[in-house]
Short mmCIF file of N, CA and C and ligand atoms in Angstrom, two decimals:
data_model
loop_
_atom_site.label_atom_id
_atom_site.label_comp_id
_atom_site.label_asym_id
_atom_site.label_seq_id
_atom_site.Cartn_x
_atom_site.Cartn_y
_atom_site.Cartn_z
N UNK A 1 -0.49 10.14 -10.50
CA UNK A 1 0.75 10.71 -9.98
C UNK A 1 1.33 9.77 -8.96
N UNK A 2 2.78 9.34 -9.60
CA UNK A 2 3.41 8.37 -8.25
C UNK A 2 4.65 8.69 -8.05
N UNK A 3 5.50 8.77 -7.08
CA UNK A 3 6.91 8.30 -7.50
C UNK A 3 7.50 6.80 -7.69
N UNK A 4 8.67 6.78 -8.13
CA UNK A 4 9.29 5.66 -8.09
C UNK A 4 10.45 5.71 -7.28
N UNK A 5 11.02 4.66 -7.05
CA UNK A 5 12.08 4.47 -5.63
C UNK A 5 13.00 3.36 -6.26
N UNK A 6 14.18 3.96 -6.87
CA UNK A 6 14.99 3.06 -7.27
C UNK A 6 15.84 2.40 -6.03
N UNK A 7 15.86 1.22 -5.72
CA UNK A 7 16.06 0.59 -4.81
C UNK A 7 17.92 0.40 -4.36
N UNK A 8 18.42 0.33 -5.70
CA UNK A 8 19.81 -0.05 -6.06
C UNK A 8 20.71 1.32 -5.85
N UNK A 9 20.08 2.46 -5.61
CA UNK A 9 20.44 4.09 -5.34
C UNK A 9 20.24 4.23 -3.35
N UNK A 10 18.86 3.47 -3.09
CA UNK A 10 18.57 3.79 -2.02
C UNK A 10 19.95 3.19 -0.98
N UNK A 11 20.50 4.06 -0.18
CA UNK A 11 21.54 4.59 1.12
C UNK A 11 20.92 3.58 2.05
N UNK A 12 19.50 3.96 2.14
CA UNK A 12 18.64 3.65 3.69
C UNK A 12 18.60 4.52 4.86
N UNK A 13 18.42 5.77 4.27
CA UNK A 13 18.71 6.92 5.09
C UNK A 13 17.68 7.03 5.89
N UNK A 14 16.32 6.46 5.91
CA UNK A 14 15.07 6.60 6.42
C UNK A 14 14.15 8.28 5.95
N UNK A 15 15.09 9.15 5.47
CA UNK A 15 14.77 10.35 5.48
C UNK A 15 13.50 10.53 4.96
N UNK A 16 12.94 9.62 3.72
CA UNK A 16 11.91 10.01 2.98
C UNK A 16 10.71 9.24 3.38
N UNK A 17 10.86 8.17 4.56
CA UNK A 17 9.87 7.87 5.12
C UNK A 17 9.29 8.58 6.45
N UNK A 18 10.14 9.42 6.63
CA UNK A 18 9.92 10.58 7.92
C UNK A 18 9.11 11.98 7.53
N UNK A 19 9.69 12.40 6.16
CA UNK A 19 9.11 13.29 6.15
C UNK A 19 7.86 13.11 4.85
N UNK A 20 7.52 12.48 4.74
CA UNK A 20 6.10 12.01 3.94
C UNK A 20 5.18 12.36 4.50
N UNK A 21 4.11 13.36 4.05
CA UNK A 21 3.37 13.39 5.17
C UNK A 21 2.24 12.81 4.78
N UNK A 22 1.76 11.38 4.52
CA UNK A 22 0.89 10.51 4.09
C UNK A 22 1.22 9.25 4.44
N UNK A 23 2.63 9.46 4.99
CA UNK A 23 3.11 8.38 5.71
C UNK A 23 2.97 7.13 4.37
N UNK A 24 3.10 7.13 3.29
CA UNK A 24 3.15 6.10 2.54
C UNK A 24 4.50 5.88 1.83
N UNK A 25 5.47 5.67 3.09
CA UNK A 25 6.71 5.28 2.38
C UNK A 25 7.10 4.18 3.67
N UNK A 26 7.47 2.85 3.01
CA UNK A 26 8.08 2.28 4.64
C UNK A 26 9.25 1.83 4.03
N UNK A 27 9.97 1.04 4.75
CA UNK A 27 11.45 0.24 4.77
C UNK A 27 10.66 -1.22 4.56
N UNK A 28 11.57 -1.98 3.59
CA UNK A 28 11.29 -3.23 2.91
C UNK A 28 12.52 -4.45 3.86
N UNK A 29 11.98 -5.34 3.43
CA UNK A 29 12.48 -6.41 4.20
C UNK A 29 14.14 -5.92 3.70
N UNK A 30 14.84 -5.26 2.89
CA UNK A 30 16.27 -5.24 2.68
C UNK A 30 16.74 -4.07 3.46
N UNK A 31 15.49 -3.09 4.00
CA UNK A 31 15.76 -1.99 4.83
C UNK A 31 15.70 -0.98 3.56
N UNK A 32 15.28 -1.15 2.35
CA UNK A 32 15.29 0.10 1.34
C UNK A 32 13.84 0.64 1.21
N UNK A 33 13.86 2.01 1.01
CA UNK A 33 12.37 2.57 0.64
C UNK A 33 11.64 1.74 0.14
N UNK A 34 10.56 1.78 -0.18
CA UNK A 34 9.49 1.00 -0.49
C UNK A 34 8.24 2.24 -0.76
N UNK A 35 7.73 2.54 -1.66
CA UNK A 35 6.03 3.28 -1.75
C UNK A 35 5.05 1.94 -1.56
N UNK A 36 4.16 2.05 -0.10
CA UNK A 36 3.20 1.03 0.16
C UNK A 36 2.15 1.51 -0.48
N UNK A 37 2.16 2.97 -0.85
CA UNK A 37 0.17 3.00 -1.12
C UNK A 37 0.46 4.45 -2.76
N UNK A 38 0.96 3.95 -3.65
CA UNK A 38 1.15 4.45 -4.78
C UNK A 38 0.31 5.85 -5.41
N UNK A 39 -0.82 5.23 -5.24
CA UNK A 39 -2.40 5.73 -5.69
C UNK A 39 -2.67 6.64 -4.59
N UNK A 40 -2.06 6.82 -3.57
CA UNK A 40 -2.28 8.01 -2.63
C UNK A 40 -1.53 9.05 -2.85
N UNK A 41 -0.50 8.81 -3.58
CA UNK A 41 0.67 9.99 -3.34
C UNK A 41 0.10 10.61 -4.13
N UNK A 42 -0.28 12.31 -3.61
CA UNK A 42 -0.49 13.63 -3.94
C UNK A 42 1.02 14.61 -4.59
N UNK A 43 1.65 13.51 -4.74
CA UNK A 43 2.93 14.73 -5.83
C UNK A 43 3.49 15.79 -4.86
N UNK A 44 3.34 15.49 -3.66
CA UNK A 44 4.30 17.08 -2.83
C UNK A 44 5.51 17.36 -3.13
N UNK A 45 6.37 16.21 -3.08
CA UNK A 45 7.89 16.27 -3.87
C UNK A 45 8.36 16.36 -2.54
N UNK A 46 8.13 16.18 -0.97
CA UNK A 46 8.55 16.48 0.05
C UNK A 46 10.40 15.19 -0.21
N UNK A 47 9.19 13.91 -0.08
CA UNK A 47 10.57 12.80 -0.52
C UNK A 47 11.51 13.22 -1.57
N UNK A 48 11.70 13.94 -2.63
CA UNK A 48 12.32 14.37 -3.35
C UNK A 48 13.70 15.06 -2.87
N UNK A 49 13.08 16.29 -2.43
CA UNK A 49 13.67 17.26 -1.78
C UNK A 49 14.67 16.03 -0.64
N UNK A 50 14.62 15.46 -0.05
CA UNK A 50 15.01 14.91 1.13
C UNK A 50 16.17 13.77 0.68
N UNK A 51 15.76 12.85 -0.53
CA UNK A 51 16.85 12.13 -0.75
C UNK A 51 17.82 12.38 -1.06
N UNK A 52 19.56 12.80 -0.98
CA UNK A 52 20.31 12.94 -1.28
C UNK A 52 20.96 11.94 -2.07
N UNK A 53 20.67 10.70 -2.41
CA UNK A 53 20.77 9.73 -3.27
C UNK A 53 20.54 9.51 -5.21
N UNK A 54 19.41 10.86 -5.21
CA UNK A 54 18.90 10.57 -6.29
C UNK A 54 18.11 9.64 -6.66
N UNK A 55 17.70 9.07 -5.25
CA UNK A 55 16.83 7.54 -5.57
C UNK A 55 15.19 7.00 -6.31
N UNK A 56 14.55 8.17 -5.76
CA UNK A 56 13.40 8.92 -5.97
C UNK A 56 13.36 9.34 -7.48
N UNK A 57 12.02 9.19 -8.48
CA UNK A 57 11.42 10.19 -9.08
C UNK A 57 9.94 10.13 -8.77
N UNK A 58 9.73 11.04 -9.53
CA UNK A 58 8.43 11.62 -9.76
C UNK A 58 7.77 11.70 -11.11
N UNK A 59 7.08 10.71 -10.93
CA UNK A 59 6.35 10.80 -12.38
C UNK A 59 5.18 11.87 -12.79
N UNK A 60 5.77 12.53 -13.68
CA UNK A 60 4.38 13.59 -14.10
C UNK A 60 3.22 13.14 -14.82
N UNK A 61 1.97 13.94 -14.80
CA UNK A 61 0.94 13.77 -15.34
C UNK A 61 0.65 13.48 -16.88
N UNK A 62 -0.12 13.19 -17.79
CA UNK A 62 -0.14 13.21 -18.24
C UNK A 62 0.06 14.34 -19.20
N UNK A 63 -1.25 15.79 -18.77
CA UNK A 63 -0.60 16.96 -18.84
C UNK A 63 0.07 17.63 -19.16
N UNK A 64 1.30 17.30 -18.42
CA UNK A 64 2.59 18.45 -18.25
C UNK A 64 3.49 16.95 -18.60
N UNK A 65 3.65 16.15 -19.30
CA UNK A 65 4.78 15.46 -19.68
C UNK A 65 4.41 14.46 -19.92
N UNK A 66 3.66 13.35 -19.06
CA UNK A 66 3.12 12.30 -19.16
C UNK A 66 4.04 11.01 -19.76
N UNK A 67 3.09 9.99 -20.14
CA UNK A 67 3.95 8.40 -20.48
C UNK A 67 5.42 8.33 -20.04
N UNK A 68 5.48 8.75 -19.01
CA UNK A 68 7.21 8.36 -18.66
C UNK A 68 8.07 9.06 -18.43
N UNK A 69 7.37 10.74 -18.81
CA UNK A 69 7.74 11.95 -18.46
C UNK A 69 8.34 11.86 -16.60
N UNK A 70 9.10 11.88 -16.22
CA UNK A 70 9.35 11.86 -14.92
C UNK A 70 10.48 13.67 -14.46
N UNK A 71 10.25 13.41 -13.00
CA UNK A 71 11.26 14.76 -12.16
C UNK A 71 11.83 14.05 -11.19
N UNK A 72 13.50 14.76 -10.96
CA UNK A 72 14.03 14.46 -9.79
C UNK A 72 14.81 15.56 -9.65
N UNK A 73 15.41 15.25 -8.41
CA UNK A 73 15.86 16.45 -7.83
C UNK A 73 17.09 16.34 -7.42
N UNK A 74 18.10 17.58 -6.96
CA UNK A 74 19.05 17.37 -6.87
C UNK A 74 19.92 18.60 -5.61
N UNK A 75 20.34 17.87 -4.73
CA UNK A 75 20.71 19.38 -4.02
C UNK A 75 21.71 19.79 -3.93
N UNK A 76 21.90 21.06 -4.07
CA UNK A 76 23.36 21.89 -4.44
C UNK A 76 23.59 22.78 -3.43
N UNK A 77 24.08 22.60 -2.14
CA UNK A 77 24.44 23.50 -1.26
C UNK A 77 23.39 24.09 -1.19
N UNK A 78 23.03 25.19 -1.20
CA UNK A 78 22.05 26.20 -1.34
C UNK A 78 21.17 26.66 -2.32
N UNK A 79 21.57 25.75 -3.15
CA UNK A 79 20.66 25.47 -4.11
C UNK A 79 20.09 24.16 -4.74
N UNK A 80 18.69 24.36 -4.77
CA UNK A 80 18.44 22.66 -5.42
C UNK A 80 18.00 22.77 -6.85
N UNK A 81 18.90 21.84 -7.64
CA UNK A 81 18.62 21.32 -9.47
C UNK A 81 17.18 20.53 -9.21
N UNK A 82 16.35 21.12 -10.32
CA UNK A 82 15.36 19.90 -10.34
C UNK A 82 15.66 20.04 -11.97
N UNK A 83 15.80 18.40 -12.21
CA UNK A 83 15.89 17.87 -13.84
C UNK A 83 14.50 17.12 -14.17
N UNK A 84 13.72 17.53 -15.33
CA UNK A 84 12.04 17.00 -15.93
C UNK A 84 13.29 16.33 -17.10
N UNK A 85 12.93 14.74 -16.74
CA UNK A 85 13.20 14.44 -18.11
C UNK A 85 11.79 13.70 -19.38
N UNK A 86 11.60 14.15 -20.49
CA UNK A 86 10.49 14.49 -20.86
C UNK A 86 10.04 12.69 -21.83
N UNK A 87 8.92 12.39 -21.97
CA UNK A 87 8.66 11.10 -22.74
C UNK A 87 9.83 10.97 -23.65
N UNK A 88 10.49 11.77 -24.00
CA UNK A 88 11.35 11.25 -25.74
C UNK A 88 12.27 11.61 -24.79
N UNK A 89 12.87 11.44 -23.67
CA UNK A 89 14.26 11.49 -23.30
C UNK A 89 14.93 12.77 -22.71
N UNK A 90 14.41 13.52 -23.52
CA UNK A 90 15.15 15.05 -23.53
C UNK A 90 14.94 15.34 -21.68
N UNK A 91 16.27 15.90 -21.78
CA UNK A 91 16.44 16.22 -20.24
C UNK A 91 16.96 17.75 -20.45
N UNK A 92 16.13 18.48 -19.33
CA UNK A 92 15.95 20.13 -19.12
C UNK A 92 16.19 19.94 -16.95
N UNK A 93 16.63 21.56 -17.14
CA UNK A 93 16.84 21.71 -15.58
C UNK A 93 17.08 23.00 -14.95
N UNK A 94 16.40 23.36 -14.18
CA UNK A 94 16.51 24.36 -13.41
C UNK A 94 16.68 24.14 -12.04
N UNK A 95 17.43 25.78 -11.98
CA UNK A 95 17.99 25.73 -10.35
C UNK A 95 17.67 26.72 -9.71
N UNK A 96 17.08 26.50 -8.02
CA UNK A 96 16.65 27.34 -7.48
C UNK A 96 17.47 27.47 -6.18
N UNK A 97 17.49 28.85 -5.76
CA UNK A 97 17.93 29.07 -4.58
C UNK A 97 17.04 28.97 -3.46
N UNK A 98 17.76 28.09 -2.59
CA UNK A 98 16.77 27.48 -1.63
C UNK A 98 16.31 28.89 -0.77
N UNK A 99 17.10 29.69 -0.84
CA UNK A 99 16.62 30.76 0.39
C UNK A 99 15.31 31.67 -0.55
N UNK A 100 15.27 32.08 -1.57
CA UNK A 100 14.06 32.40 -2.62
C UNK A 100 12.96 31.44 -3.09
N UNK A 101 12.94 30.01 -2.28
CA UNK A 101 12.24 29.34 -3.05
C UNK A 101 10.61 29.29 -2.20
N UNK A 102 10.22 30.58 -1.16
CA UNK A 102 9.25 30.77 -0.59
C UNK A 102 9.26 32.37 -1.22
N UNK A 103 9.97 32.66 -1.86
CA UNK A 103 9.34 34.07 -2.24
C UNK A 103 8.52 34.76 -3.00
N UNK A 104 7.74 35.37 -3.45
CA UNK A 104 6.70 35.86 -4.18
C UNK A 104 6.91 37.11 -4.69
S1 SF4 B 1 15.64 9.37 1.16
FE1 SF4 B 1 16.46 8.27 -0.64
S2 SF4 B 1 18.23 7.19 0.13
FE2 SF4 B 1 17.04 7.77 1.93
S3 SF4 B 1 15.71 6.02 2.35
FE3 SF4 B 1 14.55 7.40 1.00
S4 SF4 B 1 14.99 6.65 -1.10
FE4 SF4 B 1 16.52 5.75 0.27
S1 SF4 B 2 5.59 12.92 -3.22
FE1 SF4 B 2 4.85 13.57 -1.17
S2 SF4 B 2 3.00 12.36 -0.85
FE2 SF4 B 2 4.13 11.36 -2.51
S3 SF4 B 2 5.36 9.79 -1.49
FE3 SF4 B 2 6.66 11.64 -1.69
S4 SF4 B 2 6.40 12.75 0.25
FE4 SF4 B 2 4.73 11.23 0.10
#
């Protein structure tokens, strides 16, 4: 499980190196995100949630999508899109309301 950090999207907002909490995101000599430690990232999706760029994905497991299967996210006022786009392309998406998205 890693994300990727499209560089050519990245703002330089710092946002997703702040709220990482593994601290494995820094700023690169151009000042753009960078993932220093790949193989650590536990999949929280915290950086996700945070980029307003779209810069970020998330590659899924083998599992649940795998070879290239990736997620990103998207925020909508009060609500955030997350789009799984799946190994063969196909792109699916759901939307959640941020104020329900702790509810049970
Ligand atoms: S949150 Fe997105 S735009 Fe901001 S620094 Fe990270 S990758 Fe770049
Ligand atoms: S998914 Fe979580 S652990 Fe992985 S880089 Fe992003 S914020 Fe850090």
């Amino acid at each position: 499980m890693s994300i990727q950090i499209d560089k050519t999207k990245c703002i330089s907002c710092g946002k997703c190196l702040n709220i990482c909490p593994g601290n494995l995101i820094a700023e690169d000599e151009e000042k753009k995100a960078s993932i220093k430690h790949p193989k650590e990232c536990w999949g929280c999706t915290a950086c996700l949630k945070e980029c307003s760029a779209e810069a970020i994905k998330y590659y899924l497991a083998a599992d649940i999508g795998g070879k290239g299967g990736h997620l990103y996210s998207k925020n909508c006022g009060d609500s955030m899109a997350w789009y799984i786009v799946s190994a063969d392309h196909k792109k699916y998406h759901i939307k959640i309301n941020k104020k329900d998205s702790n509810a049970y």
